[in-house]
Amino acid sequence: LGAAALLGSHFAEGFVEQLTKNRDYAVNRINAIEKLSVVKPDATFVLFINIKETGMDSESFVEFMKKEAKLALVPGSDAFFGPNSAGYVRLCFSTSDVVLKEGLDRLEKGMEILSKK
């Protein structure tokens, strides 16, 4: 990707377009899920999802989603993301449309299960 960027390749332009499309799709889907929110980032390929309204800490939320929805997320923690990252989980959107849709479907399913507890 670095060489492609330096050479002005259409690959790099297409890659950025795909990331932008994925970002916007994921932000819209997540913000439509009750008790979750995310701010649209300007320049990254991950989202930090605010889970504070669920009443769960980041580690418990990640374990719940892994067990109940078969979804892997990364918990916010001082060790990895610094102060103030508690109450957030990280989701990578640098993937195919199909994989991203499946992951967000699983997030929705997990939140439905959580709402019934």
PDB file of C-alpha atoms in Angstrom:
ATOM      1  CA  LEU A   1       0.000   0.000   0.000  1.00  0.00           C
ATOM      2  CA  GLY A   2       2.895   2.362   0.774  1.00  0.00           C
ATOM      3  CA  ALA A   3       4.411   1.854  -2.676  1.00  0.00           C
ATOM      4  CA  ALA A   4       0.996   2.202  -4.282  1.00  0.00           C
ATOM      5  CA  ALA A   5       0.433   5.488  -2.468  1.00  0.00           C
ATOM      6  CA  LEU A   6       3.805   6.838  -3.604  1.00  0.00           C
ATOM      7  CA  LEU A   7       3.180   5.799  -7.185  1.00  0.00           C
ATOM      8  CA  GLY A   8      -0.326   7.242  -7.274  1.00  0.00           C
ATOM      9  CA  SER A   9      -1.958   3.892  -7.901  1.00  0.00           C
ATOM     10  CA  HIS A  10      -5.694   3.537  -8.434  1.00  0.00           C
ATOM     11  CA  PHE A  11      -5.465   0.729  -5.882  1.00  0.00           C
ATOM     12  CA  ALA A  12      -4.852   3.241  -3.093  1.00  0.00           C
ATOM     13  CA  GLU A  13      -7.799   5.389  -4.209  1.00  0.00           C
ATOM     14  CA  GLY A  14     -10.073   2.354  -4.340  1.00  0.00           C
ATOM     15  CA  PHE A  15      -8.878   1.202  -0.934  1.00  0.00           C
ATOM     16  CA  VAL A  16      -9.641   4.581   0.652  1.00  0.00           C
ATOM     17  CA  GLU A  17     -13.065   4.628  -1.028  1.00  0.00           C
ATOM     18  CA  GLN A  18     -13.827   1.147   0.359  1.00  0.00           C
ATOM     19  CA  LEU A  19     -12.726   2.155   3.863  1.00  0.00           C
ATOM     20  CA  THR A  20     -14.864   5.290   3.713  1.00  0.00           C
ATOM     21  CA  LYS A  21     -17.880   3.286   2.570  1.00  0.00           C
ATOM     22  CA  ASN A  22     -17.338   0.699   5.311  1.00  0.00           C
ATOM     23  CA  ARG A  23     -16.852   3.394   7.955  1.00  0.00           C
ATOM     24  CA  ASP A  24     -20.053   5.200   7.053  1.00  0.00           C
ATOM     25  CA  TYR A  25     -22.051   1.966   6.884  1.00  0.00           C
ATOM     26  CA  ALA A  26     -20.747   0.785  10.270  1.00  0.00           C
ATOM     27  CA  VAL A  27     -21.291   4.143  11.985  1.00  0.00           C
ATOM     28  CA  ASN A  28     -24.885   4.308  10.750  1.00  0.00           C
ATOM     29  CA  ARG A  29     -25.657   0.722  11.791  1.00  0.00           C
ATOM     30  CA  ILE A  30     -24.066   1.059  15.238  1.00  0.00           C
ATOM     31  CA  ASN A  31     -25.747   4.380  16.009  1.00  0.00           C
ATOM     32  CA  ALA A  32     -29.102   2.761  15.203  1.00  0.00           C
ATOM     33  CA  ILE A  33     -28.566   0.135  17.939  1.00  0.00           C
ATOM     34  CA  GLU A  34     -30.087   1.079  21.293  1.00  0.00           C
ATOM     35  CA  LYS A  35     -27.487   1.698  24.049  1.00  0.00           C
ATOM     36  CA  LEU A  36     -24.563   1.903  21.606  1.00  0.00           C
ATOM     37  CA  SER A  37     -23.024   4.931  19.958  1.00  0.00           C
ATOM     38  CA  VAL A  38     -19.976   5.797  17.947  1.00  0.00           C
ATOM     39  CA  VAL A  39     -18.469   9.001  16.587  1.00  0.00           C
ATOM     40  CA  LYS A  40     -17.456   8.926  12.922  1.00  0.00           C
ATOM     41  CA  PRO A  41     -13.650   9.120  12.816  1.00  0.00           C
ATOM     42  CA  ASP A  42     -11.808  11.141  10.187  1.00  0.00           C
ATOM     43  CA  ALA A  43      -8.783   8.952   9.569  1.00  0.00           C
ATOM     44  CA  THR A  44      -8.580   5.389  10.843  1.00  0.00           C
ATOM     45  CA  PHE A  45      -9.857   1.899  10.094  1.00  0.00           C
ATOM     46  CA  VAL A  46     -11.278   1.182  13.563  1.00  0.00           C
ATOM     47  CA  LEU A  47     -14.258   2.430  15.528  1.00  0.00           C
ATOM     48  CA  PHE A  48     -14.410   3.005  19.274  1.00  0.00           C
ATOM     49  CA  ILE A  49     -17.954   2.039  20.225  1.00  0.00           C
ATOM     50  CA  ASN A  50     -19.378   3.606  23.381  1.00  0.00           C
ATOM     51  CA  ILE A  51     -21.027   0.817  25.422  1.00  0.00           C
ATOM     52  CA  LYS A  52     -21.508   2.751  28.681  1.00  0.00           C
ATOM     53  CA  GLU A  53     -25.323   2.676  28.440  1.00  0.00           C
ATOM     54  CA  THR A  54     -25.254  -1.134  28.593  1.00  0.00           C
ATOM     55  CA  GLY A  55     -24.049  -0.950  32.195  1.00  0.00           C
ATOM     56  CA  MET A  56     -21.265  -3.423  31.408  1.00  0.00           C
ATOM     57  CA  ASP A  57     -17.534  -2.855  31.573  1.00  0.00           C
ATOM     58  CA  SER A  58     -15.547  -3.301  28.375  1.00  0.00           C
ATOM     59  CA  GLU A  59     -14.102  -6.706  29.238  1.00  0.00           C
ATOM     60  CA  SER A  60     -17.490  -8.157  30.258  1.00  0.00           C
ATOM     61  CA  PHE A  61     -19.128  -6.798  27.121  1.00  0.00           C
ATOM     62  CA  VAL A  62     -16.434  -8.340  24.906  1.00  0.00           C
ATOM     63  CA  GLU A  63     -16.789 -11.717  26.637  1.00  0.00           C
ATOM     64  CA  PHE A  64     -20.589 -11.561  26.361  1.00  0.00           C
ATOM     65  CA  MET A  65     -20.442 -10.805  22.618  1.00  0.00           C
ATOM     66  CA  LYS A  66     -17.883 -13.555  22.058  1.00  0.00           C
ATOM     67  CA  LYS A  67     -20.009 -16.134  23.880  1.00  0.00           C
ATOM     68  CA  GLU A  68     -23.530 -15.080  22.844  1.00  0.00           C
ATOM     69  CA  ALA A  69     -23.019 -13.608  19.369  1.00  0.00           C
ATOM     70  CA  LYS A  70     -19.718 -15.182  18.240  1.00  0.00           C
ATOM     71  CA  LEU A  71     -18.299 -11.696  17.690  1.00  0.00           C
ATOM     72  CA  ALA A  72     -14.726 -10.692  18.500  1.00  0.00           C
ATOM     73  CA  LEU A  73     -14.173  -7.144  19.711  1.00  0.00           C
ATOM     74  CA  VAL A  74     -11.299  -5.516  21.596  1.00  0.00           C
ATOM     75  CA  PRO A  75     -12.047  -4.022  25.022  1.00  0.00           C
ATOM     76  CA  GLY A  76     -11.049  -0.492  25.851  1.00  0.00           C
ATOM     77  CA  SER A  77      -8.484  -0.486  28.647  1.00  0.00           C
ATOM     78  CA  ASP A  78      -5.733   1.686  30.038  1.00  0.00           C
ATOM     79  CA  ALA A  79      -3.168  -0.962  29.079  1.00  0.00           C
ATOM     80  CA  PHE A  80      -3.928  -0.747  25.355  1.00  0.00           C
ATOM     81  CA  PHE A  81      -5.689   2.550  24.678  1.00  0.00           C
ATOM     82  CA  GLY A  82      -4.868   4.811  27.596  1.00  0.00           C
ATOM     83  CA  PRO A  83      -6.970   6.667  30.135  1.00  0.00           C
ATOM     84  CA  ASN A  84     -10.668   7.188  29.404  1.00  0.00           C
ATOM     85  CA  SER A  85     -10.934   4.141  27.134  1.00  0.00           C
ATOM     86  CA  ALA A  86     -13.008   2.170  29.653  1.00  0.00           C
ATOM     87  CA  GLY A  87     -16.607   1.856  28.493  1.00  0.00           C
ATOM     88  CA  TYR A  88     -15.599   1.462  24.860  1.00  0.00           C
ATOM     89  CA  VAL A  89     -14.870  -1.455  22.551  1.00  0.00           C
ATOM     90  CA  ARG A  90     -12.940  -1.398  19.308  1.00  0.00           C
ATOM     91  CA  LEU A  91     -14.219  -2.749  16.002  1.00  0.00           C
ATOM     92  CA  CYS A  92     -12.139  -2.904  12.824  1.00  0.00           C
ATOM     93  CA  PHE A  93     -13.980  -2.038   9.595  1.00  0.00           C
ATOM     94  CA  SER A  94     -11.066  -2.705   7.233  1.00  0.00           C
ATOM     95  CA  THR A  95     -12.619  -5.820   5.742  1.00  0.00           C
ATOM     96  CA  SER A  96     -14.982  -6.931   3.010  1.00  0.00           C
ATOM     97  CA  ASP A  97     -18.597  -5.766   2.820  1.00  0.00           C
ATOM     98  CA  VAL A  98     -19.763  -9.311   3.557  1.00  0.00           C
ATOM     99  CA  VAL A  99     -17.621  -9.731   6.685  1.00  0.00           C
ATOM    100  CA  LEU A 100     -18.524  -6.270   8.004  1.00  0.00           C
ATOM    101  CA  LYS A 101     -22.251  -6.881   7.514  1.00  0.00           C
ATOM    102  CA  GLU A 102     -21.993 -10.239   9.292  1.00  0.00           C
ATOM    103  CA  GLY A 103     -20.113  -8.677  12.197  1.00  0.00           C
ATOM    104  CA  LEU A 104     -22.673  -5.898  12.590  1.00  0.00           C
ATOM    105  CA  ASP A 105     -25.516  -8.417  12.326  1.00  0.00           C
ATOM    106  CA  ARG A 106     -23.879 -10.330  15.177  1.00  0.00           C
ATOM    107  CA  LEU A 107     -23.508  -7.128  17.212  1.00  0.00           C
ATOM    108  CA  GLU A 108     -27.237  -6.444  16.768  1.00  0.00           C
ATOM    109  CA  LYS A 109     -28.067 -10.025  17.720  1.00  0.00           C
ATOM    110  CA  GLY A 110     -25.892  -9.787  20.821  1.00  0.00           C
ATOM    111  CA  MET A 111     -27.584  -6.553  21.867  1.00  0.00           C
ATOM    112  CA  GLU A 112     -31.002  -8.173  21.397  1.00  0.00           C
ATOM    113  CA  ILE A 113     -29.929 -11.034  23.684  1.00  0.00           C
ATOM    114  CA  LEU A 114     -28.528  -8.550  26.202  1.00  0.00           C
ATOM    115  CA  SER A 115     -31.767  -6.536  26.247  1.00  0.00           C
ATOM    116  CA  LYS A 116     -33.702  -9.648  27.294  1.00  0.00           C
ATOM    117  CA  LYS A 117     -31.486 -10.299  30.346  1.00  0.00           C
TER     118      LYS A 117
END
